[in-house]
PDB file of C-alpha atoms in Angstrom:
ATOM      1  CA  MET A  28      20.629 -69.235 -28.232  1.00 73.00           C
ATOM      2  CA  THR A  29      20.046 -68.240 -24.624  1.00 77.00           C
ATOM      3  CA  ASP A  30      17.980 -64.523 -23.995  1.00 76.00           C
ATOM      4  CA  TYR A  31      20.853 -62.879 -23.302  1.00 77.00           C
ATOM      5  CA  THR A  32      23.255 -63.757 -26.221  1.00 86.00           C
ATOM      6  CA  LEU A  33      20.062 -63.031 -28.363  1.00 88.00           C
ATOM      7  CA  ARG A  34      19.697 -59.519 -26.380  1.00 87.00           C
ATOM      8  CA  ALA A  35      23.446 -58.831 -26.611  1.00 88.00           C
ATOM      9  CA  ILE A  36      23.577 -59.418 -30.527  1.00 93.00           C
ATOM     10  CA  VAL A  37      20.198 -57.698 -31.428  1.00 93.00           C
ATOM     11  CA  PHE A  38      22.461 -54.268 -29.412  1.00 93.00           C
ATOM     12  CA  PHE A  39      25.466 -54.449 -30.884  1.00 94.00           C
ATOM     13  CA  ALA A  40      23.734 -55.328 -34.148  1.00 96.00           C
ATOM     14  CA  VAL A  41      21.648 -51.872 -33.818  1.00 96.00           C
ATOM     15  CA  LEU A  42      24.638 -49.911 -31.946  1.00 95.00           C
ATOM     16  CA  ILE A  43      26.984 -50.295 -34.501  1.00 96.00           C
ATOM     17  CA  ALA A  44      24.342 -49.230 -37.532  1.00 96.00           C
ATOM     18  CA  LEU A  45      23.639 -46.141 -35.647  1.00 96.00           C
ATOM     19  CA  ILE A  46      27.083 -45.793 -35.019  1.00 94.00           C
ATOM     20  CA  VAL A  47      27.661 -45.856 -38.547  1.00 95.00           C
ATOM     21  CA  TRP A  48      24.418 -43.547 -39.405  1.00 94.00           C
ATOM     22  CA  GLN A  49      25.472 -40.610 -36.663  1.00 93.00           C
ATOM     23  CA  ARG A  50      29.358 -40.782 -37.956  1.00 90.00           C
ATOM     24  CA  TYR A  51      28.236 -39.947 -42.150  1.00 89.00           C
ATOM     25  CA  SER A  52      25.352 -37.795 -41.365  1.00 88.00           C
ATOM     26  CA  PRO A  53      25.972 -36.210 -38.071  1.00 89.00           C
ATOM     27  CA  ARG A  54      23.173 -34.415 -36.418  1.00 87.00           C
ATOM     28  CA  SER A  55      25.889 -31.357 -34.995  1.00 84.00           C
ATOM     29  CA  THR A  56      29.738 -31.484 -33.927  1.00 81.00           C
ATOM     30  CA  LEU A  57      30.817 -33.229 -30.726  1.00 83.00           C
ATOM     31  CA  ARG A  58      33.895 -31.387 -28.877  1.00 79.00           C
ATOM     32  CA  LYS A  59      35.007 -33.776 -26.232  1.00 75.00           C
ATOM     33  CA  TRP A  60      33.498 -37.351 -27.356  1.00 79.00           C
ATOM     34  CA  LYS A  61      36.255 -39.118 -26.348  1.00 83.00           C
ATOM     35  CA  THR A  62      36.417 -38.679 -22.657  1.00 84.00           C
ATOM     36  CA  ARG A  63      32.231 -38.732 -22.597  1.00 87.00           C
ATOM     37  CA  TRP A  64      32.424 -42.561 -24.806  1.00 91.00           C
ATOM     38  CA  ARG A  65      34.933 -43.210 -21.987  1.00 90.00           C
ATOM     39  CA  HIS A  66      32.460 -42.404 -19.414  1.00 91.00           C
ATOM     40  CA  ASN A  67      30.021 -43.496 -20.541  1.00 93.00           C
ATOM     41  CA  LEU A  68      30.875 -46.656 -21.370  1.00 92.00           C
ATOM     42  CA  LEU A  69      32.751 -47.611 -17.838  1.00 92.00           C
ATOM     43  CA  LEU A  70      28.332 -46.302 -16.340  1.00 92.00           C
ATOM     44  CA  PHE A  71      27.090 -48.866 -18.587  1.00 92.00           C
ATOM     45  CA  THR A  72      29.348 -51.902 -17.838  1.00 91.00           C
ATOM     46  CA  SER A  73      29.245 -51.176 -14.191  1.00 90.00           C
ATOM     47  CA  GLY A  74      25.240 -51.496 -15.102  1.00 88.00           C
ATOM     48  CA  ILE A  75      25.962 -54.839 -17.096  1.00 87.00           C
ATOM     49  CA  LEU A  76      27.952 -56.260 -13.849  1.00 84.00           C
ATOM     50  CA  VAL A  77      25.044 -54.662 -11.471  1.00 81.00           C
ATOM     51  CA  VAL A  78      22.373 -56.715 -13.541  1.00 79.00           C
ATOM     52  CA  ARG A  79      24.389 -59.888 -14.204  1.00 73.00           C
ATOM     53  CA  ILE A  80      24.700 -60.252 -10.457  1.00 72.00           C
ATOM     54  CA  ILE A  81      21.197 -59.083  -9.007  1.00 75.00           C
ATOM     55  CA  GLN A  82      18.863 -60.375 -11.609  1.00 68.00           C
ATOM     56  CA  PRO A  83      18.850 -64.179 -10.949  1.00 60.00           C
ATOM     57  CA  VAL A  84      18.561 -63.550  -7.247  1.00 63.00           C
ATOM     58  CA  LEU A  85      16.073 -61.194  -7.781  1.00 67.00           C
ATOM     59  CA  LEU A  86      13.748 -62.428  -9.971  1.00 64.00           C
ATOM     60  CA  SER A  87      13.767 -65.472  -8.077  1.00 61.00           C
ATOM     61  CA  VAL A  88      12.550 -63.249  -4.788  1.00 62.00           C
ATOM     62  CA  VAL A  89      10.001 -61.427  -6.513  1.00 62.00           C
ATOM     63  CA  ALA A  90       8.679 -65.048  -8.006  1.00 60.00           C
ATOM     64  CA  TYR A  91       8.758 -66.968  -4.608  1.00 53.00           C
ATOM     65  CA  SER A  92       6.923 -63.568  -3.059  1.00 58.00           C
ATOM     66  CA  PHE A  93       4.230 -63.677  -5.920  1.00 60.00           C
ATOM     67  CA  HIS A  94       2.348 -66.239  -8.416  1.00 62.00           C
ATOM     68  CA  ASP A  95      -0.554 -65.653 -10.565  1.00 68.00           C
ATOM     69  CA  GLY A  96      -0.391 -62.146 -11.969  1.00 68.00           C
ATOM     70  CA  LEU A  97      -3.020 -60.142 -13.708  1.00 70.00           C
ATOM     71  CA  LEU A  98      -2.849 -61.131 -16.844  1.00 70.00           C
ATOM     72  CA  THR A  99      -2.947 -64.882 -16.378  1.00 68.00           C
ATOM     73  CA  TYR A 100      -6.477 -64.478 -15.303  1.00 68.00           C
ATOM     74  CA  ILE A 101      -7.216 -63.139 -18.875  1.00 72.00           C
ATOM     75  CA  ALA A 102      -8.009 -65.262 -21.119  1.00 67.00           C
ATOM     76  CA  ALA A 103      -6.820 -64.021 -24.624  1.00 68.00           C
ATOM     77  CA  PRO A 104      -4.985 -65.037 -27.797  1.00 75.00           C
ATOM     78  CA  SER A 105      -1.204 -65.828 -26.756  1.00 81.00           C
ATOM     79  CA  LEU A 106      -0.102 -62.955 -29.564  1.00 86.00           C
ATOM     80  CA  LEU A 107      -2.822 -60.094 -27.899  1.00 87.00           C
ATOM     81  CA  ALA A 108      -1.227 -61.404 -24.716  1.00 86.00           C
ATOM     82  CA  THR A 109       2.172 -61.186 -25.859  1.00 89.00           C
ATOM     83  CA  LEU A 110       1.328 -57.526 -27.455  1.00 93.00           C
ATOM     84  CA  ILE A 111      -0.705 -56.109 -24.185  1.00 92.00           C
ATOM     85  CA  GLY A 112       2.599 -57.239 -21.853  1.00 91.00           C
ATOM     86  CA  ILE A 113       4.721 -55.270 -24.425  1.00 94.00           C
ATOM     87  CA  VAL A 114       2.464 -51.893 -24.499  1.00 96.00           C
ATOM     88  CA  LEU A 115       2.334 -52.625 -20.142  1.00 94.00           C
ATOM     89  CA  LEU A 116       5.912 -52.216 -19.873  1.00 94.00           C
ATOM     90  CA  ASP A 117       6.376 -49.369 -22.396  1.00 97.00           C
ATOM     91  CA  LEU A 118       3.656 -48.065 -19.970  1.00 97.00           C
ATOM     92  CA  ILE A 119       5.580 -48.644 -16.324  1.00 96.00           C
ATOM     93  CA  ILE A 120       8.834 -47.482 -18.228  1.00 96.00           C
ATOM     94  CA  TYR A 121       7.180 -44.248 -19.320  1.00 98.00           C
ATOM     95  CA  TRP A 122       5.667 -43.377 -15.428  1.00 97.00           C
ATOM     96  CA  GLN A 123       9.263 -44.634 -13.534  1.00 97.00           C
ATOM     97  CA  HIS A 124      10.880 -42.013 -16.250  1.00 97.00           C
ATOM     98  CA  ARG A 125       9.313 -39.228 -14.855  1.00 97.00           C
ATOM     99  CA  ALA A 126       8.780 -40.686 -10.999  1.00 97.00           C
ATOM    100  CA  PHE A 127      12.762 -40.300 -11.696  1.00 97.00           C
ATOM    101  CA  HIS A 128      12.540 -36.336 -12.469  1.00 96.00           C
ATOM    102  CA  THR A 129       9.824 -35.839  -9.706  1.00 95.00           C
ATOM    103  CA  ILE A 130      10.705 -38.172  -6.707  1.00 96.00           C
ATOM    104  CA  PRO A 131      14.228 -35.906  -5.058  1.00 94.00           C
ATOM    105  CA  ILE A 132      15.794 -39.522  -4.340  1.00 94.00           C
ATOM    106  CA  PHE A 133      15.061 -41.112  -8.178  1.00 96.00           C
ATOM    107  CA  TRP A 134      16.298 -37.725  -9.340  1.00 95.00           C
ATOM    108  CA  ARG A 135      19.756 -38.278  -7.572  1.00 93.00           C
ATOM    109  CA  LEU A 136      20.051 -41.220  -9.860  1.00 95.00           C
ATOM    110  CA  HIS A 137      19.063 -40.355 -12.952  1.00 96.00           C
ATOM    111  CA  ARG A 138      20.451 -36.253 -12.959  1.00 92.00           C
ATOM    112  CA  VAL A 139      23.411 -38.226 -13.583  1.00 93.00           C
ATOM    113  CA  HIS A 140      22.114 -39.520 -17.073  1.00 95.00           C
ATOM    114  CA  HIS A 141      21.413 -35.690 -17.575  1.00 94.00           C
ATOM    115  CA  THR A 142      24.699 -34.463 -16.556  1.00 91.00           C
ATOM    116  CA  ASP A 143      26.515 -35.267 -20.431  1.00 90.00           C
ATOM    117  CA  PRO A 144      26.360 -31.619 -22.067  1.00 87.00           C
ATOM    118  CA  GLU A 145      26.094 -33.265 -25.893  1.00 89.00           C
ATOM    119  CA  LEU A 146      24.157 -36.634 -27.100  1.00 92.00           C
ATOM    120  CA  ASP A 147      25.333 -38.992 -29.075  1.00 94.00           C
ATOM    121  CA  ILE A 148      24.613 -42.904 -28.865  1.00 95.00           C
ATOM    122  CA  SER A 149      26.436 -43.326 -26.370  1.00 95.00           C
ATOM    123  CA  SER A 150      24.654 -41.431 -23.990  1.00 95.00           C
ATOM    124  CA  ALA A 151      22.364 -43.998 -24.228  1.00 96.00           C
ATOM    125  CA  LEU A 152      24.494 -45.771 -21.946  1.00 94.00           C
ATOM    126  CA  ARG A 153      25.281 -43.291 -19.071  1.00 94.00           C
ATOM    127  CA  PHE A 154      22.922 -44.110 -15.926  1.00 95.00           C
ATOM    128  CA  HIS A 155      24.236 -44.603 -12.701  1.00 95.00           C
ATOM    129  CA  PRO A 156      24.489 -48.765 -11.376  1.00 94.00           C
ATOM    130  CA  LEU A 157      21.725 -47.957  -8.861  1.00 94.00           C
ATOM    131  CA  GLU A 158      19.447 -46.246 -11.241  1.00 96.00           C
ATOM    132  CA  ILE A 159      19.983 -49.846 -13.431  1.00 94.00           C
ATOM    133  CA  LEU A 160      19.140 -51.631  -9.849  1.00 91.00           C
ATOM    134  CA  VAL A 161      15.733 -49.484  -9.170  1.00 93.00           C
ATOM    135  CA  SER A 162      14.921 -50.111 -12.915  1.00 93.00           C
ATOM    136  CA  LEU A 163      15.359 -53.523 -12.389  1.00 89.00           C
ATOM    137  CA  ILE A 164      13.458 -54.084  -9.365  1.00 88.00           C
ATOM    138  CA  ILE A 165      10.508 -51.962 -10.990  1.00 91.00           C
ATOM    139  CA  LYS A 166      10.507 -53.641 -13.553  1.00 89.00           C
ATOM    140  CA  SER A 167      10.997 -57.361 -11.690  1.00 85.00           C
ATOM    141  CA  PHE A 168       7.659 -56.524  -9.493  1.00 84.00           C
ATOM    142  CA  ALA A 169       5.899 -55.391 -12.392  1.00 88.00           C
ATOM    143  CA  ILE A 170       6.428 -58.622 -14.618  1.00 86.00           C
ATOM    144  CA  VAL A 171       5.646 -60.502 -11.884  1.00 83.00           C
ATOM    145  CA  LEU A 172       2.259 -58.480 -10.420  1.00 84.00           C
ATOM    146  CA  LEU A 173       0.668 -58.392 -14.054  1.00 85.00           C
ATOM    147  CA  GLY A 174       1.847 -61.479 -15.340  1.00 83.00           C
ATOM    148  CA  ILE A 175       3.714 -60.438 -18.445  1.00 85.00           C
ATOM    149  CA  PRO A 176       4.761 -63.258 -20.491  1.00 85.00           C
ATOM    150  CA  ALA A 177       8.515 -64.147 -21.028  1.00 83.00           C
ATOM    151  CA  LEU A 178       8.436 -63.362 -24.780  1.00 87.00           C
ATOM    152  CA  SER A 179       7.123 -59.617 -23.876  1.00 89.00           C
ATOM    153  CA  VAL A 180       9.533 -59.162 -21.159  1.00 88.00           C
ATOM    154  CA  LEU A 181      12.386 -60.416 -24.030  1.00 90.00           C
ATOM    155  CA  ILE A 182      10.586 -58.657 -27.119  1.00 92.00           C
ATOM    156  CA  PHE A 183       9.932 -55.496 -25.262  1.00 93.00           C
ATOM    157  CA  ASP A 184      13.791 -55.680 -23.383  1.00 91.00           C
ATOM    158  CA  ILE A 185      14.989 -55.844 -27.022  1.00 93.00           C
ATOM    159  CA  LEU A 186      13.220 -53.374 -28.198  1.00 95.00           C
ATOM    160  CA  LEU A 187      13.737 -50.862 -25.041  1.00 94.00           C
ATOM    161  CA  ASN A 188      17.557 -51.032 -26.119  1.00 94.00           C
ATOM    162  CA  ALA A 189      17.370 -50.249 -29.035  1.00 96.00           C
ATOM    163  CA  ALA A 190      14.761 -47.242 -29.071  1.00 96.00           C
ATOM    164  CA  SER A 191      17.164 -45.841 -26.556  1.00 96.00           C
ATOM    165  CA  LEU A 192      19.945 -45.866 -28.893  1.00 96.00           C
ATOM    166  CA  PHE A 193      17.973 -44.731 -31.157  1.00 97.00           C
ATOM    167  CA  ASN A 194      16.563 -42.038 -29.399  1.00 96.00           C
ATOM    168  CA  HIS A 195      20.146 -40.902 -28.319  1.00 96.00           C
ATOM    169  CA  THR A 196      22.257 -40.352 -31.911  1.00 95.00           C
ATOM    170  CA  ASN A 197      23.206 -37.888 -33.147  1.00 94.00           C
ATOM    171  CA  ALA A 198      21.997 -38.083 -36.276  1.00 92.00           C
ATOM    172  CA  ARG A 199      18.787 -36.397 -37.935  1.00 86.00           C
ATOM    173  CA  LEU A 200      15.786 -37.853 -39.947  1.00 91.00           C
ATOM    174  CA  PRO A 201      14.604 -36.446 -43.036  1.00 91.00           C
ATOM    175  CA  ALA A 202      11.625 -34.132 -41.921  1.00 89.00           C
ATOM    176  CA  ARG A 203       9.265 -35.805 -44.140  1.00 93.00           C
ATOM    177  CA  ILE A 204      10.249 -38.931 -42.353  1.00 94.00           C
ATOM    178  CA  GLU A 205      10.494 -37.615 -39.049  1.00 93.00           C
ATOM    179  CA  LYS A 206       7.432 -36.313 -38.662  1.00 92.00           C
ATOM    180  CA  MET A 207       5.747 -39.506 -39.330  1.00 95.00           C
ATOM    181  CA  VAL A 208       7.950 -41.777 -37.762  1.00 95.00           C
ATOM    182  CA  ARG A 209       7.303 -39.265 -34.500  1.00 94.00           C
ATOM    183  CA  LEU A 210       3.705 -40.233 -34.597  1.00 94.00           C
ATOM    184  CA  PHE A 211       4.191 -43.969 -32.953  1.00 95.00           C
ATOM    185  CA  ILE A 212       7.379 -43.785 -32.047  1.00 95.00           C
ATOM    186  CA  VAL A 213      10.193 -41.750 -30.234  1.00 97.00           C
ATOM    187  CA  THR A 214      13.030 -40.000 -32.373  1.00 96.00           C
ATOM    188  CA  PRO A 215      16.010 -38.753 -31.508  1.00 94.00           C
ATOM    189  CA  ASP A 216      14.657 -34.702 -32.442  1.00 93.00           C
ATOM    190  CA  HIS A 217      11.485 -35.645 -29.717  1.00 94.00           C
ATOM    191  CA  HIS A 218      13.991 -37.461 -27.228  1.00 95.00           C
ATOM    192  CA  ARG A 219      16.722 -34.378 -27.286  1.00 94.00           C
ATOM    193  CA  ILE A 220      14.146 -31.903 -26.304  1.00 94.00           C
ATOM    194  CA  HIS A 221      14.092 -33.948 -22.918  1.00 96.00           C
ATOM    195  CA  HIS A 222      17.911 -33.515 -22.587  1.00 95.00           C
ATOM    196  CA  SER A 223      16.949 -29.316 -22.476  1.00 92.00           C
ATOM    197  CA  ARG A 224      19.324 -27.331 -20.044  1.00 91.00           C
ATOM    198  CA  ASN A 225      15.433 -25.447 -20.059  1.00 90.00           C
ATOM    199  CA  ASN A 226      13.634 -26.989 -17.256  1.00 90.00           C
ATOM    200  CA  GLN A 227      10.152 -26.906 -18.749  1.00 91.00           C
ATOM    201  CA  GLU A 228      11.783 -28.669 -22.016  1.00 92.00           C
ATOM    202  CA  ALA A 229      13.761 -31.141 -20.061  1.00 93.00           C
ATOM    203  CA  ASN A 230      10.524 -32.068 -17.802  1.00 94.00           C
ATOM    204  CA  SER A 231       8.687 -33.442 -20.781  1.00 96.00           C
ATOM    205  CA  ASN A 232       8.768 -35.830 -23.576  1.00 97.00           C
ATOM    206  CA  TYR A 233       8.971 -38.864 -21.418  1.00 97.00           C
ATOM    207  CA  ALA A 234       8.722 -41.937 -23.590  1.00 97.00           C
ATOM    208  CA  PHE A 235      11.053 -43.939 -24.739  1.00 94.00           C
ATOM    209  CA  PHE A 236       9.468 -46.228 -27.118  1.00 96.00           C
ATOM    210  CA  LEU A 237       5.528 -45.767 -27.869  1.00 96.00           C
ATOM    211  CA  SER A 238       5.494 -41.685 -28.273  1.00 96.00           C
ATOM    212  CA  LEU A 239       1.610 -41.575 -27.985  1.00 96.00           C
ATOM    213  CA  TRP A 240       2.029 -41.346 -23.457  1.00 98.00           C
ATOM    214  CA  ASP A 241       3.543 -37.860 -24.121  1.00 97.00           C
ATOM    215  CA  ARG A 242       0.099 -36.906 -26.170  1.00 96.00           C
ATOM    216  CA  LEU A 243      -2.028 -39.066 -24.089  1.00 97.00           C
ATOM    217  CA  PHE A 244       0.001 -37.827 -20.449  1.00 97.00           C
ATOM    218  CA  GLN A 245       0.032 -34.531 -21.728  1.00 95.00           C
ATOM    219  CA  SER A 246       3.771 -34.186 -21.449  1.00 96.00           C
ATOM    220  CA  TYR A 247       4.463 -33.712 -25.057  1.00 96.00           C
ATOM    221  CA  THR A 248       6.442 -30.961 -26.639  1.00 94.00           C
ATOM    222  CA  HIS A 249       6.805 -30.640 -30.059  1.00 90.00           C
ATOM    223  CA  SER A 250       9.813 -28.313 -30.245  1.00 86.00           C
ATOM    224  CA  ALA A 251      12.370 -26.321 -28.308  1.00 82.00           C
ATOM    225  CA  GLN A 252      11.659 -22.909 -27.274  1.00 77.00           C
ATOM    226  CA  TYR A 253      14.671 -21.526 -29.272  1.00 69.00           C
ATOM    227  CA  GLY A 254      14.626 -23.666 -32.277  1.00 68.00           C
ATOM    228  CA  ASP A 255      16.069 -26.934 -32.154  1.00 70.00           C
ATOM    229  CA  HIS A 256      19.361 -25.384 -33.427  1.00 70.00           C
ATOM    230  CA  GLN A 257      20.102 -23.801 -30.697  1.00 70.00           C
ATOM    231  CA  LEU A 258      18.870 -25.746 -28.181  1.00 85.00           C
ATOM    232  CA  SER A 259      21.521 -26.614 -25.483  1.00 87.00           C
ATOM    233  CA  ILE A 260      22.088 -30.258 -23.985  1.00 89.00           C
ATOM    234  CA  GLY A 261      22.763 -31.073 -20.109  1.00 88.00           C
ATOM    235  CA  LEU A 262      21.498 -29.920 -16.634  1.00 85.00           C
ATOM    236  CA  PRO A 263      20.574 -25.850 -15.259  1.00 76.00           C
ATOM    237  CA  HIS A 264      23.927 -23.952 -13.424  1.00 64.00           C
ATOM    238  CA  THR A 265      26.364 -26.659 -15.149  1.00 59.00           C
ATOM    239  CA  LYS A 266      29.370 -26.180 -17.155  1.00 54.00           C
ATOM    240  CA  GLN A 267      28.626 -26.407 -20.971  1.00 42.00           C
ATOM    241  CA  TYR A 268      31.138 -29.524 -21.456  1.00 39.00           C
ATOM    242  CA  GLU A 269      31.824 -31.824 -18.868  1.00 49.00           C
ATOM    243  CA  PRO A 270      33.539 -31.227 -15.812  1.00 48.00           C
ATOM    244  CA  ASN A 271      32.848 -34.599 -14.296  1.00 61.00           C
ATOM    245  CA  SER A 272      35.435 -37.092 -13.500  1.00 78.00           C
ATOM    246  CA  VAL A 273      34.617 -40.923 -13.212  1.00 82.00           C
ATOM    247  CA  VAL A 274      34.516 -39.965  -9.457  1.00 85.00           C
ATOM    248  CA  SER A 275      32.211 -37.505  -9.318  1.00 84.00           C
ATOM    249  CA  LEU A 276      30.023 -39.352 -11.711  1.00 88.00           C
ATOM    250  CA  PHE A 277      29.716 -42.584  -9.447  1.00 90.00           C
ATOM    251  CA  THR A 278      29.488 -40.115  -6.306  1.00 89.00           C
ATOM    252  CA  MET A 279      27.099 -37.699  -7.903  1.00 88.00           C
ATOM    253  CA  PRO A 280      23.914 -39.021  -6.437  1.00 89.00           C
ATOM    254  CA  PHE A 281      25.322 -38.914  -2.633  1.00 88.00           C
ATOM    255  CA  TRP A 282      26.154 -35.268  -3.244  1.00 79.00           C
ATOM    256  CA  THR A 283      24.598 -32.701  -0.641  1.00 69.00           C
ATOM    257  CA  LYS A 284      22.916 -30.093  -2.041  1.00 59.00           C
ATOM    258  CA  SER A 285      25.634 -27.523  -1.191  1.00 43.00           C
ATOM    259  CA  ARG A 286      28.443 -29.621  -2.522  1.00 48.00           C
ATOM    260  CA  THR A 287      26.293 -30.377  -5.871  1.00 46.00           C
ATOM    261  CA  SER A 288      25.984 -26.484  -6.577  1.00 41.00           C
ATOM    262  CA  LYS A 289      29.762 -25.640  -5.796  1.00 42.00           C
ATOM    263  CA  GLU A 290      30.827 -28.250  -7.987  1.00 42.00           C
ATOM    264  CA  VAL A 291      29.069 -28.054 -10.768  1.00 40.00           C
ATOM    265  CA  LYS A 292      28.128 -24.501 -11.254  1.00 39.00           C
ATOM    266  CA  GLU A 293      28.722 -22.290 -13.780  1.00 33.00           C
ATOM    267  CA  ASP A 294      32.132 -20.513 -13.499  1.00 28.00           C
TER     268      ASP A 294
END
């Protein structure tokens, strides 16, 4: 079984399990899920094509340009090296996510993800293909420069995909369980705050898997300002229910500031 096949099997197994969970234990009622799912699946498919086409060439170029990474010079048992690699990758994803919110050219790509006016498992698939490409470049250089073991990369990719699906699921854990789980990993309630239309809340809770990064780097918000039940999802100054066509989602990173305001401003 190839690594790609293993990733795909785990991804779709987790996807199906979480779809069942949010179907029978929904957190909120979704109004336009059919349109959203169609848009999000199209973005997801385009992202897969980017990865499948670019990744082999990119990894070859990066590996040729750089040789021994940092971890190759550290004498550590293979299990410890694998665990260190996983933690380092999660830390990189945390800072990458913050960068996509703070660097304007990256935000142009990432805001497509945040235009989703509702949150469910399909939101985890809603990334512009150019954001997928930039993320792939960052991760590839990090893996080679740090010398992260191949097993770490495989395990982390599986964990990250599963965590992203879990974090966006439209379902709620029992309060007592959620409180305990959130101490270690990001939960749907933790990540939901990051999708708030309130800028202060949206610029917090950047972690994807290990929740400690938000506490460690002071980007943690425990609960929404007006309560989780009143939290509004999406970008500020956008229509509550998605006006975007498929074309607008793919072209949004290239809009001028004036056009962005005109196209998505509230009536």
